[in-house]
Amino acid sequence: MTRALAAAILVAVFGAPAAAQPQIDWSKLEIETTHLGSGVYLLNWQGGDSLILVEDEGVVLVDTSVAAMGEKIKAAIAKVSDKPIKLVINTHAHADHFGSNELLAKGGATIVAHETLRERMAKGQYLAAFNQTIPPSPPVALPTVTYTDAMVIHFGGETIQLFHPVGAHTDNDTLVHFKRANVIHASGTIGGDGGYPFFDMSSGGSLVGTIAAEEKMLSLSDANTKIVADEGAPASTADLKASRDALVTIRARVQKLIDEGKSVDEAVAAKPTQDLDARWVHQGSFLTGDVATRMAYQSLKGP
Ligand SMILES: [Zn+2]
């Protein structure tokens, strides 16, 4: 998630004072490439990332950022492989995850995603969480291969398992498991840089679904698994387990406050995340303990 989007969340959902939203100069962003093992690389830049799998047959790319990053992503891939980008997987329909689809599809890539992602891209979206209108995507940018629950892709020597967690970061997430490389892309279901995860309720995301997504990833993980959020350095299985535990604790505490009849403001004032915030709130992050509590309350209580 970009910092501009994070700032917009504060304003749109939580009524926070409208801080000046940082404008991102995409032309200045530099992509750092890190080998995670067995041909899987993390392409990382300020506020976002993609994953690639490099095989003799070609390259698989997970997430395509915004349109302004497309040529940069292609250039970063070209430094690692001279093979064509054959397959693109979009993890979810936030605008910074599918923006270069058109460029890559025109270059010959097949685009794969959850069925609901295709519907959202085709129709266009208004995402209240970001106060953002995303126009309908041109047909060429849409996934041509979609699935609903799970799918397996065999590519070169790798087995790529796709799982759809129901109502997690959004309603159209794909968890991408590179089995041989022991790497999972979490879509947005763990927090970038070790923060609390954000679930976009305006896109069908939820606290309970995010916990279930983390449980699913734990079931796929061993001590050496690398779990990639939608920005920042990969998390470890221990980090993932700690995130799941923190969310389960928050769910129980906030549910108790709801059961006691507390309003959302009273629940926030009770500071149910206070002992967790030192680990999960980073300086300057929009996702403070108060925001995490408000999100949990809204998600558990429903509209
Ligand atoms: Zn997202």
Coordinates of C-alpha atoms and ligand atoms in Angstrom, one line a residue:
M1 CA 0.0 0.0 0.0
T2 CA 1.3 3.4 -0.9
R3 CA 1.7 6.1 1.7
A4 CA -0.7 8.3 -0.2
L5 CA -3.4 5.6 0.1
A6 CA -2.6 5.1 3.7
A7 CA -3.2 8.8 4.4
A8 CA -6.4 8.7 2.4
I9 CA -7.7 5.9 4.7
L10 CA -7.3 8.1 7.7
V11 CA -9.3 10.8 6.1
A12 CA -12.0 8.7 4.4
V13 CA -12.8 6.1 7.0
F14 CA -11.8 7.5 10.3
G15 CA -12.5 11.1 9.9
A16 CA -8.9 12.1 10.9
P17 CA -7.7 15.6 10.1
A18 CA -6.8 15.8 6.5
A19 CA -3.0 15.8 6.6
A20 CA -1.3 16.7 3.4
Q21 CA -1.2 13.6 1.3
P22 CA 2.3 12.8 0.1
Q23 CA 2.5 12.8 -3.7
I24 CA 4.5 9.9 -5.0
D25 CA 7.0 10.7 -7.7
W26 CA 7.1 7.2 -9.3
S27 CA 9.9 8.3 -11.6
K28 CA 12.2 8.6 -8.6
L29 CA 11.4 5.2 -7.1
E30 CA 14.1 2.6 -7.4
I31 CA 13.5 -1.1 -7.4
E32 CA 15.6 -3.3 -5.2
T33 CA 15.8 -7.0 -6.2
T34 CA 16.3 -9.7 -3.6
H35 CA 16.6 -13.5 -4.3
L36 CA 14.4 -15.3 -1.8
G37 CA 15.4 -18.8 -3.1
S38 CA 14.7 -21.3 -5.9
G39 CA 14.2 -18.6 -8.6
V40 CA 11.8 -16.5 -6.6
Y41 CA 12.8 -12.8 -6.3
L42 CA 11.3 -9.9 -4.4
L43 CA 11.1 -6.6 -6.3
N44 CA 10.8 -4.0 -3.7
W45 CA 10.4 -0.2 -3.7
Q46 CA 9.1 2.4 -1.3
G47 CA 5.5 1.5 -0.5
G48 CA 5.1 -1.5 -2.7
D49 CA 6.5 -4.7 -4.1
S50 CA 6.1 -7.5 -6.6
L51 CA 7.4 -11.1 -6.7
I52 CA 8.8 -12.9 -9.7
L53 CA 9.6 -16.6 -10.4
V54 CA 12.3 -17.1 -13.0
E55 CA 12.4 -20.4 -14.9
D56 CA 13.9 -21.4 -18.3
E57 CA 10.3 -21.3 -19.8
G58 CA 9.9 -17.6 -18.8
V59 CA 8.9 -15.4 -15.9
V60 CA 5.8 -15.3 -13.6
L61 CA 5.1 -11.9 -12.0
V62 CA 2.9 -11.4 -8.9
D63 CA 1.3 -7.9 -8.9
T64 CA 1.9 -5.1 -11.4
S65 CA 1.8 -2.0 -9.2
V66 CA 0.5 1.2 -11.0
A67 CA 0.9 1.9 -14.7
A68 CA 3.8 4.3 -14.0
M69 CA 5.8 1.4 -12.6
G70 CA 5.3 -1.0 -15.5
E71 CA 8.5 -0.2 -17.5
K72 CA 10.5 -0.1 -14.3
I73 CA 9.3 -3.6 -13.3
K74 CA 10.1 -4.9 -16.8
A75 CA 13.6 -3.4 -16.6
A76 CA 14.2 -4.9 -13.1
I77 CA 13.0 -8.3 -14.4
A78 CA 15.3 -8.0 -17.5
K79 CA 18.3 -7.7 -15.2
V80 CA 17.5 -11.2 -13.8
S81 CA 16.1 -12.9 -16.9
D82 CA 16.0 -12.4 -20.7
K83 CA 13.0 -14.7 -20.9
P84 CA 9.4 -13.4 -21.6
I85 CA 7.0 -12.6 -18.8
K86 CA 4.5 -15.4 -19.5
L87 CA 2.2 -15.2 -16.5
V88 CA 0.9 -12.4 -14.2
I89 CA -1.0 -13.1 -11.0
N90 CA -2.9 -10.2 -9.3
T91 CA -3.3 -10.7 -5.6
H92 CA -6.2 -8.2 -5.2
A93 CA -8.0 -5.3 -6.8
H94 CA -6.5 -2.4 -5.1
A95 CA -5.2 0.0 -7.7
D96 CA -1.5 -0.5 -6.9
H97 CA -1.6 -4.2 -7.7
F98 CA -3.0 -4.3 -11.3
G99 CA -2.0 -1.0 -12.8
S100 CA 0.5 -2.4 -15.4
N101 CA -1.6 -5.3 -16.5
E102 CA -2.3 -3.7 -19.8
L103 CA 1.4 -3.2 -20.6
L104 CA 2.2 -6.8 -19.6
A105 CA -0.8 -8.4 -21.4
K106 CA 0.1 -6.5 -24.6
G107 CA 3.6 -8.0 -24.1
G108 CA 2.1 -11.5 -24.2
A109 CA 1.5 -12.3 -20.5
T110 CA -1.6 -14.3 -19.5
I111 CA -3.2 -12.7 -16.4
V112 CA -4.6 -14.9 -13.6
A113 CA -6.7 -13.7 -10.6
H114 CA -9.7 -14.4 -8.5
E115 CA -13.0 -14.2 -10.3
T116 CA -14.2 -11.2 -8.2
L117 CA -11.1 -9.3 -9.0
R118 CA -11.9 -9.5 -12.7
E119 CA -15.5 -8.3 -12.0
R120 CA -14.2 -5.4 -10.0
M121 CA -11.7 -4.4 -12.6
A122 CA -14.3 -4.7 -15.4
K123 CA -16.9 -2.6 -13.6
G124 CA -14.7 -0.1 -12.0
Q125 CA -14.8 0.6 -8.3
Y126 CA -15.4 3.2 -5.7
L127 CA -13.3 2.3 -2.6
A128 CA -14.6 4.2 0.4
A129 CA -11.6 3.1 2.4
F130 CA -9.3 5.1 0.1
N131 CA -11.9 7.7 -1.0
Q132 CA -10.8 6.5 -4.4
T133 CA -12.6 6.0 -7.7
I134 CA -11.0 3.4 -10.0
P135 CA -12.5 3.6 -13.6
P136 CA -13.3 0.3 -15.4
S137 CA -10.2 -1.3 -16.9
P138 CA -9.9 -1.9 -20.6
P139 CA -10.6 -5.5 -21.6
V140 CA -7.0 -6.2 -22.5
A141 CA -6.0 -5.5 -18.8
L142 CA -8.5 -8.0 -17.4
P143 CA -7.5 -11.5 -16.2
T144 CA -8.3 -14.1 -18.8
V145 CA -7.9 -17.0 -16.4
T146 CA -9.9 -16.8 -13.1
Y147 CA -10.7 -19.2 -10.3
T148 CA -13.0 -19.2 -7.2
D149 CA -11.6 -21.3 -4.4
A150 CA -8.1 -22.6 -5.3
M151 CA -5.9 -23.3 -8.3
V152 CA -2.6 -25.0 -9.0
I153 CA -0.2 -23.7 -11.7
H154 CA 2.8 -25.9 -12.7
F155 CA 5.5 -23.6 -14.2
G156 CA 9.0 -24.9 -14.9
G157 CA 10.1 -26.8 -11.8
E158 CA 7.8 -24.8 -9.4
T159 CA 4.3 -25.6 -8.2
I160 CA 2.3 -22.4 -7.5
Q161 CA -0.8 -22.9 -5.3
L162 CA -3.4 -20.1 -5.3
F163 CA -5.8 -19.9 -2.5
H164 CA -8.7 -17.5 -2.0
P165 CA -9.3 -16.5 1.6
V166 CA -12.9 -15.4 2.0
G167 CA -13.4 -11.7 3.0
A168 CA -9.9 -11.0 4.2
H169 CA -7.9 -8.0 3.1
T170 CA -10.6 -7.6 0.4
D171 CA -13.2 -10.0 -1.2
N172 CA -10.9 -11.0 -4.0
D173 CA -7.5 -11.9 -2.4
T174 CA -5.2 -14.6 -3.7
L175 CA -2.6 -16.1 -1.4
V176 CA 0.2 -17.2 -3.7
H177 CA 2.3 -20.2 -2.4
F178 CA 5.5 -21.0 -4.2
K179 CA 5.9 -24.5 -2.8
R180 CA 9.5 -25.3 -3.8
A181 CA 10.8 -21.9 -3.0
N182 CA 8.8 -21.9 0.3
V183 CA 7.6 -18.4 -0.3
I184 CA 4.0 -17.1 0.2
H185 CA 2.6 -13.8 -1.1
A186 CA 0.0 -12.8 1.5
S187 CA -1.9 -10.3 -0.7
G188 CA -2.6 -7.7 2.0
T189 CA -3.5 -10.1 4.8
I190 CA -0.4 -9.4 6.9
G191 CA 0.8 -5.9 7.7
G192 CA 3.7 -4.4 5.7
D193 CA 6.9 -3.9 7.7
G194 CA 5.5 -5.8 10.7
G195 CA 2.5 -3.6 11.4
Y196 CA -1.1 -4.5 12.1
P197 CA -2.8 -5.7 8.9
F198 CA -5.3 -3.4 7.2
F199 CA -8.6 -4.9 6.0
D200 CA -10.6 -2.9 3.5
M201 CA -14.2 -3.3 4.7
S202 CA -15.3 -1.2 1.7
S203 CA -14.0 -4.0 -0.5
G204 CA -15.5 -6.8 1.5
G205 CA -12.5 -7.4 3.8
S206 CA -12.9 -8.3 7.5
L207 CA -11.0 -9.0 10.7
V208 CA -12.3 -12.6 10.9
G209 CA -11.4 -13.3 7.3
T210 CA -7.9 -11.8 7.8
I211 CA -7.4 -14.1 10.8
A212 CA -8.5 -17.1 8.7
A213 CA -6.1 -16.1 5.9
E214 CA -3.2 -16.0 8.4
E215 CA -4.3 -19.4 9.7
K216 CA -4.3 -20.7 6.1
M217 CA -0.8 -19.4 5.5
L218 CA 0.4 -20.9 8.9
S219 CA -0.8 -24.3 7.7
L220 CA 1.4 -24.0 4.6
S221 CA 4.5 -22.8 6.5
D222 CA 7.5 -24.3 8.2
A223 CA 10.3 -22.6 10.1
N224 CA 11.9 -21.3 6.9
T225 CA 8.9 -19.9 5.0
K226 CA 9.1 -16.3 3.8
I227 CA 5.8 -14.4 3.8
V228 CA 5.6 -11.4 1.6
A229 CA 3.2 -8.5 2.5
D230 CA 2.2 -5.9 -0.1
E231 CA 5.2 -3.8 1.0
G232 CA 8.3 -4.1 3.1
A233 CA 10.7 -6.9 3.9
P234 CA 9.3 -10.5 4.0
A235 CA 8.0 -11.8 7.4
S236 CA 9.0 -15.1 9.0
T237 CA 6.6 -17.8 10.1
A238 CA 7.2 -16.6 13.7
D239 CA 6.1 -13.1 12.7
L240 CA 3.0 -14.5 11.0
K241 CA 2.1 -16.5 14.1
A242 CA 2.6 -13.5 16.3
S243 CA 0.3 -11.4 13.9
R244 CA -2.4 -14.1 14.1
D245 CA -2.1 -14.2 17.9
A246 CA -2.4 -10.4 18.1
L247 CA -5.5 -10.4 15.9
V248 CA -7.1 -13.2 17.9
T249 CA -6.5 -11.2 21.1
I250 CA -7.9 -8.0 19.6
R251 CA -10.9 -9.9 18.3
A252 CA -11.7 -11.3 21.8
R253 CA -11.1 -8.0 23.6
V254 CA -13.1 -5.8 21.2
Q255 CA -15.9 -8.4 21.0
K256 CA -16.1 -8.2 24.8
L257 CA -16.5 -4.4 24.6
I258 CA -19.2 -4.8 22.0
D259 CA -21.0 -7.4 24.2
E260 CA -20.8 -4.9 27.1
G261 CA -22.7 -2.4 24.9
K262 CA -19.8 0.0 24.5
S263 CA -19.9 2.5 21.6
V264 CA -17.0 2.6 19.1
D265 CA -15.6 5.7 20.8
E266 CA -15.8 4.0 24.2
A267 CA -14.1 0.9 22.8
V268 CA -11.3 3.0 21.4
A269 CA -11.0 4.9 24.8
A270 CA -10.6 1.5 26.6
K271 CA -7.3 1.0 24.7
P272 CA -7.7 -2.8 24.2
T273 CA -4.5 -2.9 22.1
Q274 CA -2.3 -1.0 24.5
D275 CA 0.0 -3.9 25.4
L276 CA 0.3 -4.9 21.7
D277 CA 1.0 -1.6 20.1
A278 CA 4.8 -1.4 21.0
R279 CA 5.3 -4.3 18.6
W280 CA 2.7 -3.6 15.9
V281 CA 2.6 0.2 15.6
H282 CA 5.5 1.8 13.9
Q283 CA 6.4 5.4 14.2
G284 CA 4.6 7.4 11.5
S285 CA 2.2 4.5 10.6
F286 CA -1.5 5.4 10.1
L287 CA -2.4 2.1 11.6
T288 CA -2.2 3.0 15.3
G289 CA -3.8 1.1 18.1
D290 CA -6.8 3.4 18.0
V291 CA -7.3 2.8 14.3
A292 CA -6.8 -1.0 14.7
T293 CA -9.5 -0.9 17.5
R294 CA -11.9 1.1 15.4
M295 CA -11.5 -1.2 12.4
A296 CA -11.9 -4.3 14.6
Y297 CA -15.1 -2.8 16.2
Q298 CA -16.6 -1.9 12.8
S299 CA -15.8 -5.3 11.3
L300 CA -17.1 -7.3 14.3
K301 CA -20.2 -5.2 14.8
G302 CA -21.1 -4.9 11.2
P303 CA -23.1 -2.0 9.6
Ligands
ZN1 ZN -4.4 -3.7 -0.7

